[in-house]
Coordinates of C-alpha atoms in Angstrom, one line a residue:
X1 CA 20.0 30.6 6.0
X2 CA 19.9 29.6 2.3
X3 CA 21.1 31.8 -0.4
X4 CA 18.1 31.2 -2.7
X5 CA 15.5 32.2 -0.2
X6 CA 17.5 35.5 0.3
X7 CA 17.6 36.1 -3.5
X8 CA 14.0 35.0 -4.0
X9 CA 13.0 37.7 -1.3
X10 CA 15.2 40.5 -3.0
X11 CA 13.5 39.7 -6.4
X12 CA 10.1 40.0 -5.0
X13 CA 11.1 43.3 -3.7
X14 CA 12.1 44.4 -7.3
X15 CA 15.7 44.9 -6.1
X16 CA 17.1 42.5 -8.7
X17 CA 16.4 41.8 -12.4
X18 CA 15.4 38.4 -13.4
X19 CA 18.6 37.3 -15.2
X20 CA 20.6 37.7 -12.0
X21 CA 18.4 34.7 -10.6
X22 CA 19.9 32.3 -12.8
X23 CA 21.7 29.6 -11.1
X24 CA 21.1 31.4 -7.8
X25 CA 21.0 28.2 -5.7
X26 CA 24.4 27.6 -3.9
X27 CA 26.2 24.7 -5.5
X28 CA 28.2 24.0 -2.4
X29 CA 25.1 23.8 -0.2
X30 CA 23.3 21.6 -2.7
X31 CA 26.4 19.3 -2.7
X32 CA 26.4 19.4 1.1
X33 CA 23.1 18.2 1.4
X34 CA 23.4 15.5 -1.3
X35 CA 26.3 14.2 0.6
X36 CA 25.1 14.2 4.0
X37 CA 24.2 10.3 3.9
X38 CA 27.9 9.6 2.4
X39 CA 29.3 11.7 5.2
X40 CA 27.2 9.8 7.8
X41 CA 28.7 6.5 6.2
X42 CA 32.1 7.6 6.0
X43 CA 32.3 9.1 9.6
X44 CA 30.5 6.0 11.0
X45 CA 32.7 3.3 9.4
X46 CA 34.7 1.4 12.0
X47 CA 33.5 3.5 15.0
X48 CA 31.7 1.9 17.9
X49 CA 29.5 5.3 18.0
X50 CA 27.4 6.4 14.9
X51 CA 28.7 9.9 13.8
X52 CA 26.0 12.6 14.6
X53 CA 24.2 13.8 11.5
X54 CA 22.8 17.1 11.9
X55 CA 21.5 18.9 8.9
X56 CA 24.5 20.8 6.8
X57 CA 24.2 24.5 6.9
X58 CA 26.0 27.2 5.0
X59 CA 25.3 29.7 7.6
X60 CA 24.1 33.2 6.3
X61 CA 24.9 32.9 2.8
X62 CA 24.1 36.1 1.2
X63 CA 27.1 37.1 -0.9
X64 CA 25.4 37.7 -4.1
X65 CA 22.7 40.0 -2.4
X66 CA 25.2 41.9 -0.4
X67 CA 25.7 45.0 -2.7
X68 CA 21.8 45.4 -2.9
X69 CA 21.4 45.2 0.7
X70 CA 24.5 46.4 2.3
X71 CA 23.3 46.0 5.9
X72 CA 22.6 42.5 5.2
X73 CA 26.4 41.9 4.6
X74 CA 27.3 43.9 7.8
X75 CA 25.2 41.7 9.9
X76 CA 25.9 38.4 8.3
X77 CA 28.4 37.3 10.8
X78 CA 26.4 38.8 13.8
X79 CA 23.7 36.1 12.9
X80 CA 25.8 33.3 11.9
X81 CA 24.8 31.1 14.8
X82 CA 21.1 32.0 14.2
X83 CA 21.3 31.0 10.6
X84 CA 22.9 27.7 11.3
X85 CA 20.3 26.8 14.0
X86 CA 17.6 27.9 11.5
X87 CA 19.0 25.4 8.8
X88 CA 19.5 22.8 11.3
X89 CA 15.8 23.4 12.4
X90 CA 14.5 23.0 9.1
X91 CA 16.5 19.8 8.8
X92 CA 15.3 18.1 12.1
X93 CA 12.9 15.3 11.2
X94 CA 9.4 16.4 12.6
X95 CA 10.1 20.1 12.7
X96 CA 7.5 22.9 11.9
X97 CA 8.5 25.4 9.4
X98 CA 6.6 28.2 11.4
X99 CA 8.1 27.4 14.7
X100 CA 11.7 27.4 13.0
X101 CA 11.2 30.9 11.4
X102 CA 9.5 32.4 14.4
X103 CA 12.6 31.1 16.6
X104 CA 14.9 32.5 13.9
X105 CA 13.4 36.1 14.0
X106 CA 13.5 35.9 17.8
X107 CA 16.7 34.7 18.2
X108 CA 18.2 37.2 15.9
X109 CA 16.4 40.2 17.7
X110 CA 17.9 38.8 20.9
X111 CA 21.4 38.6 19.4
X112 CA 20.9 42.4 18.5
X113 CA 19.7 43.3 22.2
X114 CA 23.1 41.3 23.4
X115 CA 25.6 42.8 21.0
X116 CA 24.2 46.4 20.7
X117 CA 23.0 48.3 23.7
X118 CA 19.6 50.0 22.7
X119 CA 20.4 53.3 24.5
X120 CA 24.2 53.6 23.9
X121 CA 24.3 52.4 20.3
X122 CA 20.9 53.1 19.1
X123 CA 21.7 53.3 15.4
X124 CA 23.6 49.9 15.1
X125 CA 20.5 48.3 17.3
X126 CA 18.0 49.6 14.9
X127 CA 19.9 48.5 12.0
X128 CA 20.5 45.1 13.4
X129 CA 17.0 44.7 13.9
X130 CA 16.2 45.9 10.4
X131 CA 18.5 43.3 9.0
X132 CA 16.8 40.5 11.4
X133 CA 13.5 41.4 9.6
X134 CA 15.0 41.2 6.2
X135 CA 16.3 37.9 7.0
X136 CA 13.3 36.6 8.4
X137 CA 11.1 38.0 5.4
X138 CA 13.5 36.2 3.0
X139 CA 12.9 32.7 4.6
X140 CA 9.1 33.5 4.5
X141 CA 8.8 34.1 0.8
X142 CA 6.8 32.0 -1.7
X143 CA 8.7 28.8 -2.7
X144 CA 10.3 28.3 0.7
X145 CA 7.7 25.3 1.4
X146 CA 9.4 23.5 -1.3
X147 CA 13.0 23.8 0.4
X148 CA 11.5 23.0 3.9
X149 CA 10.0 19.7 2.2
X150 CA 13.6 19.1 0.7
X151 CA 15.5 19.4 4.0
X152 CA 12.7 17.2 5.6
X153 CA 13.1 14.6 2.9
X154 CA 16.9 14.8 3.3
X155 CA 16.4 14.2 7.4
X156 CA 14.2 11.2 6.5
X157 CA 17.0 9.8 4.6
X158 CA 19.6 10.3 7.2
X159 CA 17.2 8.7 9.6
X160 CA 16.7 5.7 7.4
X161 CA 20.6 5.2 7.5
X162 CA 20.7 5.6 11.1
X163 CA 18.1 2.9 11.6
X164 CA 20.1 0.8 9.3
X165 CA 23.2 1.2 11.3
X166 CA 21.6 0.8 14.8
X167 CA 19.5 -2.1 13.6
X168 CA 22.6 -4.1 12.4
X169 CA 24.5 -3.0 15.5
X170 CA 27.3 -1.6 13.3
X171 CA 27.5 1.3 15.6
X172 CA 25.3 2.9 18.4
X173 CA 23.6 6.1 18.9
X174 CA 20.4 7.5 20.5
X175 CA 17.6 9.7 18.9
X176 CA 19.1 12.8 20.8
X177 CA 22.7 12.0 19.9
X178 CA 22.1 11.5 16.3
X179 CA 20.9 15.0 15.9
X180 CA 18.4 14.0 13.1
X181 CA 15.2 14.6 14.9
X182 CA 13.3 17.5 16.4
X183 CA 13.0 17.1 20.1
X184 CA 9.1 17.3 19.7
X185 CA 9.0 14.3 17.5
X186 CA 11.2 12.3 20.0
X187 CA 8.8 13.0 22.9
X188 CA 5.6 12.2 20.5
X189 CA 7.0 8.6 19.7
X190 CA 7.8 8.0 23.5
X191 CA 4.4 9.3 24.5
X192 CA 2.6 7.1 21.9
X193 CA 4.4 4.1 23.3
X194 CA 3.5 5.1 26.9
X195 CA -0.1 5.6 26.2
X196 CA -0.4 2.0 24.4
X197 CA 2.3 0.0 26.4
X198 CA 2.9 1.9 29.6
X199 CA 6.8 2.0 28.6
X200 CA 9.1 4.1 26.7
X201 CA 10.2 2.4 23.2
X202 CA 13.6 0.6 23.3
X203 CA 16.2 2.4 21.2
X204 CA 15.7 -0.2 18.4
X205 CA 11.9 0.3 18.6
X206 CA 12.3 4.2 18.3
X207 CA 14.4 3.9 15.1
X208 CA 11.7 1.4 13.7
X209 CA 8.7 3.6 14.8
X210 CA 10.1 7.0 13.5
X211 CA 10.7 5.4 10.1
X212 CA 7.4 4.0 9.4
X213 CA 6.0 4.9 5.9
X214 CA 2.9 7.0 4.7
X215 CA 0.3 4.3 4.7
X216 CA -1.4 6.0 1.5
X217 CA 1.4 8.1 -0.2
X218 CA -1.1 8.8 -3.1
X219 CA -3.7 10.8 -1.0
X220 CA -3.5 14.4 -0.1
X221 CA -2.3 14.0 3.5
X222 CA 1.5 14.3 3.1
X223 CA 2.5 15.8 6.2
X224 CA 4.0 13.1 8.5
X225 CA 3.0 15.0 11.4
X226 CA -0.6 14.1 10.5
X227 CA -0.3 10.4 9.8
X228 CA 2.6 9.5 11.7
X229 CA 1.2 9.4 15.1
X230 CA -1.5 6.8 14.1
X231 CA 1.2 4.5 12.5
X232 CA 3.1 4.6 15.5
X233 CA 0.2 3.7 17.9
X234 CA -0.6 0.6 15.8
X235 CA 3.1 -0.4 15.6
X236 CA 3.4 -0.1 19.4
X237 CA 0.2 -2.4 19.8
X238 CA 2.3 -4.9 18.0
X239 CA 5.1 -4.9 20.5
X240 CA 5.3 -6.7 23.8
X241 CA 4.3 -5.1 27.1
X242 CA 7.6 -5.5 28.5
X243 CA 10.9 -5.0 27.4
X244 CA 14.6 -4.8 28.6
X245 CA 16.2 -1.4 29.6
X246 CA 19.8 -1.5 28.8
X247 CA 22.1 -0.1 31.5
X248 CA 25.4 -0.9 33.1
X249 CA 27.5 -0.2 36.0
X250 CA 31.4 0.0 36.5
X251 CA 33.3 -1.6 39.3
X252 CA 36.0 0.0 41.4
X253 CA 38.8 -2.0 40.0
X254 CA 42.3 -1.4 38.3
X255 CA 41.1 -2.6 34.9
X256 CA 37.7 -1.2 33.6
X257 CA 35.1 -3.8 34.6
X258 CA 31.6 -2.9 33.1
X259 CA 28.5 -5.3 34.0
X260 CA 25.4 -5.2 32.1
X261 CA 21.8 -4.8 33.2
X262 CA 19.2 -6.5 33.2
X263 CA 21.4 -9.6 34.6
X264 CA 18.8 -12.0 33.5
X265 CA 18.9 -11.0 29.6
X266 CA 19.2 -13.9 26.9
X267 CA 22.1 -12.3 25.3
X268 CA 24.7 -9.5 25.5
X269 CA 26.8 -7.5 23.1
X270 CA 29.5 -5.1 24.1
X271 CA 31.2 -2.9 21.6
X272 CA 33.6 -0.4 23.3
X273 CA 36.5 1.2 21.7
X274 CA 38.4 -1.6 19.9
X275 CA 37.0 -4.2 22.2
X276 CA 34.0 -6.3 21.9
X277 CA 32.2 -8.9 24.5
X278 CA 29.2 -11.1 24.5
X279 CA 29.2 -11.9 28.2
X280 CA 27.4 -10.0 30.7
X281 CA 30.5 -8.3 32.0
X282 CA 33.3 -6.6 29.9
X283 CA 36.7 -6.4 31.2
X284 CA 39.1 -4.0 29.5
X285 CA 42.7 -4.0 30.5
X286 CA 44.3 -0.7 31.5
X287 CA 47.5 0.1 29.5
X288 CA 50.8 1.1 31.1
X289 CA 53.1 4.0 30.0
X290 CA 55.9 6.1 30.9
X291 CA 53.7 9.3 31.6
X292 CA 50.1 9.9 32.7
X293 CA 47.2 9.1 30.5
X294 CA 43.6 10.4 30.3
X295 CA 41.1 9.2 27.6
X296 CA 37.4 8.3 27.3
X297 CA 36.3 4.8 26.2
X298 CA 33.1 5.2 24.3
X299 CA 30.8 2.5 22.8
X300 CA 27.5 0.7 23.3
X301 CA 25.9 -2.1 24.9
X302 CA 22.9 -4.2 23.6
X303 CA 20.7 -6.6 25.7
X304 CA 18.2 -9.0 24.2
X305 CA 15.5 -10.8 26.3
X306 CA 14.0 -14.1 25.5
X307 CA 11.3 -12.8 23.3
X308 CA 14.1 -11.1 20.9
X309 CA 13.4 -7.5 22.1
X310 CA 16.6 -5.4 22.3
X311 CA 17.7 -2.1 23.9
X312 CA 20.8 -0.3 23.4
X313 CA 22.8 1.8 26.1
X314 CA 25.7 4.1 25.3
X315 CA 29.0 3.6 27.1
X316 CA 31.4 6.5 28.1
X317 CA 33.9 6.0 30.6
X318 CA 36.7 8.1 31.7
X319 CA 40.0 6.6 32.2
X320 CA 43.0 7.6 34.0
X321 CA 46.3 5.8 34.0
X322 CA 49.2 7.2 36.2
X323 CA 52.5 7.0 34.4
X324 CA 55.1 4.6 35.7
X325 CA 57.9 7.5 35.4
X326 CA 56.0 10.8 36.0
X327 CA 53.0 12.7 35.3
X328 CA 54.3 14.2 31.9
X329 CA 57.2 14.2 29.7
X330 CA 60.1 16.5 31.0
X331 CA 59.6 15.8 34.6
X332 CA 62.3 13.6 36.5
X333 CA 61.0 9.9 37.3
X334 CA 59.3 9.4 40.5

């Protein structure tokens, strides 16, 4: 939960003088948000999988307010996970501010119930729930709409970069793995495609659809939840009725042999670990070492049909290589 919200709440309660509000926004927090795209770029560079890009969170940052509301300081660590999830909810593209706030106070009170028994520790339980209400009221104060809009704008920026990386096949991800989108928005995009075409969008179509622009940014309707569904329906109507669905299977061979589906695609592109391939089947040789090795190969597969429609599937394969000597260092050779 953002420090500026807490300080605004305290100010509105006449607990803090106006001069103390000067520079109340957390510099570290603003820097974290401003650098979210840079972090995504740096983490993704040279990787087969795009780095997840959740909303940066400073947790329950309330240090400047703790001496005014001592119980806030006491319960800051108790609510740390709930504060992080609240920030991430605000920064999930397509989220509802009211739903995020309602979930926030509900989860904090559930945390109080879990940590303090109502009958054995009634004082701590009551104080915890009182602190939960203070945190909730802080995020519901006037001006928080602008913060929510700012975090949604940051999410849209991260979404545009994710689309860039996926579209250029620089790295692979899915809407869920990216940690950018609210689950409801993901389902809404897919539902619009099913309504128009009777199928889900491909991964590439999803990133195109979810990043459509406001058709009239000058009008009073600025909430994407209002205008985006119509834009997605119009976009889906321009797409082919059929599209490839990328998947793969692994053969039971010594080397890692992966075969793409559908088998009649016009082209294929594999990028798994340090390996790449444009044939339907990708073979990655197992290594040999003195001792047992266990690791996971990760990457993606892109299939393209004759019409140029692409789909992407993530690849994740566990590999076990028995050692030539023994299972681990220090044991005698077999």
